[in-house]
């Protein structure tokens, strides 16, 4: 392996229980005086969201779908322009954070959003000068979008999830208050927590040289091991919530190194079936680990030892399987209402997904079909 790489650390993070009270100061520090507050329709009804929006004034935009679509961004850009806003406060899970970041990015562009997909140097097509500042306030602990330079959007015509990337899409400040995640229902806690785990595990296994990301990913996996089941079982466990929130930011910091087949399969499934991203990753995880075994066995042994397991691949895989069972992740795709009706489409889309390149074993159509079939049949 060539000992060479481009390494990026995330942004300024204000982390801790109760720190949402600092939102007005944080917005000011990010240079925002008339924010567009972007959230989702479910969160918009919650008192904690209304209090946060009221604390900074400005406008509220919440017309977004989970697995947001391009029309959501276009509507948000229109709201941003008509309200003459000068920045975005994005408040929510990955869906709201991504939409907020994409609004701040797209209001400065003339080209269509698809032109900025995370392919080669397409991001250099963007006009970076007018990209608006973003403050990101996560309310789930999974995607880590608050410290990421990308937003995910579904193209409804091609039914594909596109990763839109630009370095300046990184939020100026992430305000991470674990109290905001206390009300997350167990299923969303489980799905989002497994998303954080998927980011850490796939980044750790990706083949490029990035020892910073490896270290962050390994500690992220340990935090998930110690805390995810606690957070699912007792949503009010603030320490477990805090550690999961940290693990989520760490996963997204680490995945600049690469992702892999979990995400490459999960993206088409999410786009075609509208399944929850993290839960979809959670279903695929053991099948992908087992498929990649030859290429990752030594690394996973080290990881297993670090998180307090026997230093063996099997011990790690068993831990993942037990954790899934404990927190209610379905063992097969049937649990997500996914069958084999779109298998041809999915196995054609997965190798083209921008995350496929990070898989330690080349993910061609045949490999994608093997993993997908095993996840349908429950054969790890
Ligand atoms: P989400 O944002 O879609 O939220 C899921 C549900 O949880 C929503 O109904 C929401 O209202 C609810 N919710 C959120 N916080 C809550 C709280 N504190 N209390 C009660 N309910 C709450 O889910 P997510 O998993 O955070 O994000 C998924 C999206 O993020 C997908 O579109 C995925 O593709 C994208 N994603 C982006 C990145 C990135 O790097 N930008 C990484 C991974 C995933």
XYZ file of C-alpha atoms and ligand atoms in Angstrom:
424
model
C 0.000 0.000 0.000
C 1.264 3.470 -0.838
C 1.750 5.468 2.375
C 0.094 8.587 1.010
C -3.308 10.332 1.406
C -5.359 13.486 1.845
C -6.571 13.755 5.424
C -9.248 16.112 6.670
C -10.253 16.708 10.256
C -13.796 17.820 10.934
C -15.090 21.166 11.994
C -15.576 22.979 15.278
C -17.826 20.890 17.542
C -19.551 22.126 20.693
C -20.463 18.966 22.504
C -22.419 18.409 25.722
C -25.772 18.109 27.451
C -27.774 21.322 27.533
C -25.631 23.151 25.014
C -28.615 23.778 22.725
C -29.043 26.919 24.877
C -25.960 28.244 23.058
C -27.638 28.092 19.648
C -28.146 31.873 19.270
C -24.457 32.494 20.082
C -23.355 29.673 17.823
C -25.370 31.049 14.888
C -23.822 34.471 15.462
C -20.331 32.950 15.677
C -20.985 31.263 12.312
C -21.805 34.674 10.831
C -25.554 34.069 10.510
C -27.982 36.832 11.465
C -31.117 35.762 9.536
C -31.115 31.941 9.564
C -33.326 29.538 7.688
C -34.054 26.825 10.274
C -34.310 23.525 8.404
C -35.892 20.488 10.046
C -38.304 17.651 9.166
C -42.102 17.580 9.558
C -42.087 15.157 12.536
C -39.493 17.113 14.476
C -41.167 20.442 13.609
C -44.059 19.466 15.888
C -41.845 18.793 18.930
C -41.468 21.446 21.661
C -37.645 21.082 21.672
C -37.558 21.974 17.971
C -39.936 24.888 18.322
C -37.911 26.238 21.240
C -34.666 25.997 19.263
C -36.204 27.701 16.211
C -37.737 30.440 18.347
C -34.398 31.087 20.066
C -32.783 32.256 16.821
C -35.685 33.872 14.919
C -35.614 33.649 11.111
C -37.761 31.283 9.046
C -38.577 27.594 9.364
C -38.513 25.127 6.461
C -39.635 21.548 7.137
C -41.169 20.284 3.874
C -38.809 17.338 3.510
C -39.059 13.574 3.186
C -36.980 11.008 5.047
C -34.567 9.989 2.285
C -34.918 13.542 0.909
C -35.542 14.138 -2.802
C -34.255 16.839 -5.140
C -37.597 18.697 -5.060
C -37.118 19.185 -1.291
C -33.839 21.001 -1.952
C -35.390 23.151 -4.686
C -38.258 24.174 -2.370
C -35.768 24.958 0.393
C -33.638 27.089 -1.929
C -36.784 29.052 -2.876
C -37.607 29.581 0.825
C -33.997 30.631 1.507
C -34.054 33.207 -1.286
C -37.503 34.614 -0.573
C -36.641 35.049 3.117
C -33.307 36.721 2.203
C -31.548 34.429 4.654
C -27.808 34.544 5.215
C -27.229 31.045 6.529
C -28.836 27.770 7.571
C -29.395 26.185 10.958
C -30.018 22.514 10.179
C -31.745 20.672 13.032
C -32.573 16.975 12.899
C -31.422 13.597 11.735
C -29.380 13.013 8.607
C -32.347 13.907 6.401
C -32.781 17.421 7.791
C -29.044 18.025 8.158
C -28.387 16.975 4.569
C -31.228 19.121 3.219
C -29.987 22.115 5.230
C -26.438 21.689 3.941
C -27.653 21.200 0.369
C -29.848 24.315 0.512
C -26.857 26.368 1.737
C -24.806 24.930 -1.114
C -27.357 24.997 -3.954
C -28.632 28.561 -3.381
C -25.230 29.658 -4.714
C -25.202 27.421 -7.824
C -26.541 27.753 -11.352
C -25.920 24.157 -12.452
C -28.271 21.303 -11.488
C -27.578 19.373 -8.288
C -26.618 16.170 -10.131
C -23.568 17.979 -11.550
C -22.008 17.933 -8.078
C -22.228 14.232 -7.406
C -19.242 12.810 -5.512
C -17.469 11.593 -8.628
C -13.850 12.490 -9.399
C -13.362 16.234 -9.177
C -16.974 17.189 -10.045
C -17.075 19.328 -6.900
C -14.703 21.778 -8.618
C -17.603 22.674 -10.951
C -19.262 24.520 -8.075
C -19.192 28.241 -7.460
C -17.761 28.111 -3.944
C -17.864 31.846 -3.293
C -21.535 32.136 -2.314
C -21.989 28.931 -0.290
C -23.844 29.935 2.877
C -22.685 29.063 6.403
C -24.384 26.165 8.187
C -24.792 25.337 11.856
C -25.689 21.649 12.229
C -27.618 20.374 15.238
C -28.052 16.578 15.166
C -31.058 14.991 16.900
C -30.161 11.413 15.941
C -26.847 9.676 16.625
C -26.007 7.966 13.386
C -25.231 9.692 10.124
C -22.620 12.119 11.447
C -23.740 14.525 8.741
C -22.975 17.342 11.211
C -19.252 16.827 10.579
C -19.457 15.752 6.941
C -18.844 17.466 3.633
C -21.603 15.669 1.750
C -25.374 15.484 1.533
C -27.397 12.543 0.256
C -30.385 13.129 -2.005
C -32.612 10.776 -3.973
C -33.018 11.418 -7.683
C -36.643 10.427 -8.230
C -36.319 9.933 -11.955
C -33.508 7.377 -11.794
C -34.394 6.137 -8.263
C -30.801 6.542 -7.175
C -29.343 8.029 -4.025
C -26.755 10.601 -4.973
C -23.981 11.780 -2.709
C -23.416 15.476 -3.343
C -19.984 16.600 -2.186
C -18.221 19.878 -1.684
C -15.565 20.691 0.926
C -17.364 23.949 1.780
C -20.553 22.029 2.617
C -18.951 21.222 5.974
C -20.978 22.957 8.706
C -19.131 25.897 10.254
C -20.099 24.661 13.727
C -21.727 21.422 14.897
C -23.742 21.797 18.095
C -24.057 18.308 19.564
C -26.400 18.128 22.537
C -27.263 14.536 23.492
C -30.366 15.713 25.365
C -31.950 16.257 21.934
C -31.750 12.508 21.255
C -33.517 11.407 24.468
C -36.930 11.229 22.776
C -35.764 9.107 19.845
C -37.864 5.930 19.748
C -35.965 2.606 20.193
C -36.214 1.562 16.527
C -34.732 4.853 15.296
C -32.079 4.733 18.035
C -31.157 1.225 16.863
C -31.139 2.039 13.142
C -29.186 5.267 13.481
C -26.733 3.716 15.956
C -26.051 0.900 13.507
C -25.418 3.529 10.837
C -22.658 4.954 13.044
C -21.280 1.441 13.465
C -21.434 0.802 9.712
C -19.475 4.001 9.066
C -16.791 3.044 11.585
C -16.510 -0.583 10.450
C -16.497 0.137 6.710
C -14.004 2.993 7.099
C -11.773 0.795 9.245
C -11.848 -1.968 6.611
C -11.407 0.298 3.563
C -8.029 -0.381 1.993
C -6.458 3.089 1.684
C -3.802 4.525 4.029
C -5.425 6.678 6.672
C -4.235 5.823 10.186
C -6.082 8.829 11.679
C -9.377 7.497 10.386
C -8.510 3.976 11.564
C -7.945 5.182 15.124
C -11.149 7.213 15.182
C -13.129 4.332 13.687
C -11.822 1.791 16.208
C -12.759 3.980 19.174
C -16.139 4.653 17.532
C -16.793 0.892 17.353
C -15.882 0.571 21.040
C -18.294 3.353 21.992
C -21.075 1.623 20.049
C -20.284 -1.663 21.765
C -20.470 -0.098 25.214
C -23.495 2.107 24.630
C -25.874 1.307 21.777
C -27.866 -1.434 23.507
C -28.090 0.731 26.646
C -29.464 3.664 24.653
C -32.019 1.450 22.884
C -33.215 -0.132 26.139
C -33.260 3.038 28.200
C -33.671 6.112 26.046
C -33.149 8.341 29.075
C -29.585 7.107 29.695
C -27.865 10.400 28.959
C -24.321 9.030 29.166
C -25.123 6.301 26.629
C -26.812 8.920 24.420
C -23.733 11.172 24.656
C -21.310 8.382 23.750
C -23.500 7.398 20.783
C -23.590 10.999 19.613
C -19.792 11.090 19.738
C -19.571 7.748 17.894
C -21.795 9.135 15.124
C -19.552 12.140 14.552
C -16.528 9.849 14.673
C -17.998 7.505 12.046
C -18.505 10.355 9.607
C -15.019 11.697 10.311
C -13.570 8.265 9.632
C -15.480 7.528 6.439
C -13.496 10.071 4.446
C -11.198 7.021 4.197
C -13.867 5.097 2.301
C -17.002 3.017 2.814
C -17.883 -0.228 1.091
C -20.459 -2.817 0.111
C -22.753 -2.222 3.099
C -23.414 1.276 1.820
C -23.206 0.381 -1.863
C -26.076 -2.096 -1.384
C -27.984 -0.025 1.143
C -28.178 3.030 -1.114
C -30.102 1.346 -3.968
C -32.323 -0.523 -1.506
C -33.093 2.753 0.297
C -33.809 4.530 -2.985
C -36.065 1.760 -4.342
C -37.883 0.749 -1.134
C -37.598 3.911 0.989
C -36.203 1.825 3.845
C -34.367 3.540 6.732
C -30.714 3.983 5.789
C -29.168 2.891 9.089
C -31.471 -0.083 9.529
C -30.711 -1.187 5.958
C -26.985 -0.983 6.690
C -27.579 -3.006 9.855
C -29.238 -5.832 7.919
C -26.420 -6.025 5.356
C -23.539 -5.712 7.855
C -22.797 -9.358 8.788
C -23.258 -10.596 5.211
C -20.764 -8.022 3.929
C -18.270 -8.727 6.734
C -18.420 -12.452 5.995
C -18.073 -11.833 2.240
C -14.993 -9.638 2.808
C -13.459 -11.975 5.392
C -10.312 -12.917 3.458
C -9.349 -9.313 2.909
C -10.149 -7.990 6.393
C -9.493 -10.866 8.789
C -6.226 -9.515 10.246
C -7.583 -6.013 10.691
C -10.767 -7.250 12.318
C -8.760 -9.383 14.747
C -6.975 -6.244 15.951
C -10.300 -4.415 16.212
C -11.855 -7.298 18.140
C -8.994 -7.187 20.641
C -9.307 -3.417 21.010
C -13.016 -3.540 21.839
C -12.521 -6.295 24.426
C -13.372 -9.409 22.425
C -11.322 -12.482 21.665
C -8.943 -11.442 18.855
C -10.757 -13.381 16.152
C -12.898 -12.571 13.137
C -15.586 -14.972 14.349
C -15.797 -13.231 17.735
C -16.352 -9.898 16.010
C -18.965 -11.281 13.641
C -20.776 -12.992 16.519
C -20.778 -9.741 18.469
C -22.412 -7.946 15.506
C -25.021 -10.712 15.202
C -25.839 -10.661 18.927
C -26.041 -6.859 19.001
C -28.418 -6.879 16.020
C -30.646 -9.386 17.777
C -30.560 -7.489 21.047
C -31.687 -4.167 19.538
C -34.292 -5.504 17.128
C -32.517 -5.413 13.757
C -34.139 -7.885 11.345
C -31.835 -10.718 10.285
C -32.949 -10.735 6.653
C -34.137 -8.241 4.068
C -37.701 -9.523 4.504
C -37.732 -7.553 7.767
C -37.427 -4.381 5.664
C -40.135 -5.594 3.256
C -37.465 -6.088 0.623
C -37.793 -9.115 -1.646
C -36.057 -10.287 -4.805
C -38.394 -8.394 -7.171
C -35.811 -5.662 -7.918
C -32.665 -7.744 -7.565
C -31.463 -7.083 -11.127
C -31.755 -3.351 -10.650
C -30.020 -3.454 -7.257
C -27.068 -5.582 -8.340
C -26.583 -3.304 -11.344
C -26.711 -0.159 -9.189
C -24.527 -1.272 -6.265
C -21.176 -1.484 -8.126
C -21.805 2.018 -9.544
C -22.486 3.548 -6.140
C -19.623 5.915 -5.191
C -19.084 3.948 -1.953
C -18.460 0.641 -3.767
C -14.837 1.533 -4.516
C -13.947 1.357 -0.804
C -14.921 -2.281 -0.450
C -11.820 -4.384 0.270
C -12.927 -6.944 -2.347
C -14.016 -5.577 -5.737
C -17.792 -5.228 -5.741
C -18.932 -6.286 -9.189
C -22.434 -7.408 -10.112
C -21.689 -10.985 -9.181
C -20.406 -10.056 -5.733
C -23.386 -7.760 -5.148
C -25.764 -10.571 -6.138
C -24.049 -13.036 -3.782
C -24.315 -10.687 -0.796
C -27.876 -9.644 -1.622
C -29.028 -13.258 -1.951
C -27.412 -14.195 1.365
C -29.145 -11.242 3.039
C -32.461 -12.415 1.556
C -31.944 -15.972 2.734
C -30.249 -15.244 6.081
C -27.024 -17.114 5.191
C -24.140 -15.246 6.825
P -33.864 10.778 9.571
O -33.215 12.100 9.609
O -34.532 10.401 8.287
O -34.887 10.678 10.785
C -35.639 9.499 10.970
C -36.891 9.820 11.779
O -36.523 10.110 13.119
C -37.667 11.024 11.281
O -39.030 10.710 11.278
C -37.378 12.091 12.325
O -38.432 13.014 12.460
C -37.199 11.259 13.566
N -36.363 11.870 14.596
C -35.133 12.417 14.426
N -34.644 12.823 15.611
C -35.579 12.558 16.543
C -35.655 12.754 17.958
N -34.633 13.277 18.628
N -36.778 12.371 18.592
C -37.798 11.800 17.908
N -37.785 11.571 16.575
C -36.686 11.941 15.906
O -32.851 9.608 9.960
P -31.265 9.551 9.986
O -30.918 8.126 10.055
O -30.684 10.452 10.995
O -30.847 10.110 8.544
C -31.025 9.339 7.386
C -30.657 10.138 6.154
O -29.298 10.584 6.246
C -30.756 9.316 4.870
O -31.278 10.114 3.836
C -29.318 8.956 4.588
O -29.083 8.689 3.228
C -28.608 10.209 5.058
N -27.190 9.996 5.403
C -26.327 11.012 5.188
C -24.986 10.893 5.493
C -24.036 12.014 5.225
O -22.848 11.835 5.305
N -24.486 13.207 4.925
C -24.502 9.719 6.052
C -25.412 8.687 6.296
C -26.748 8.841 5.972
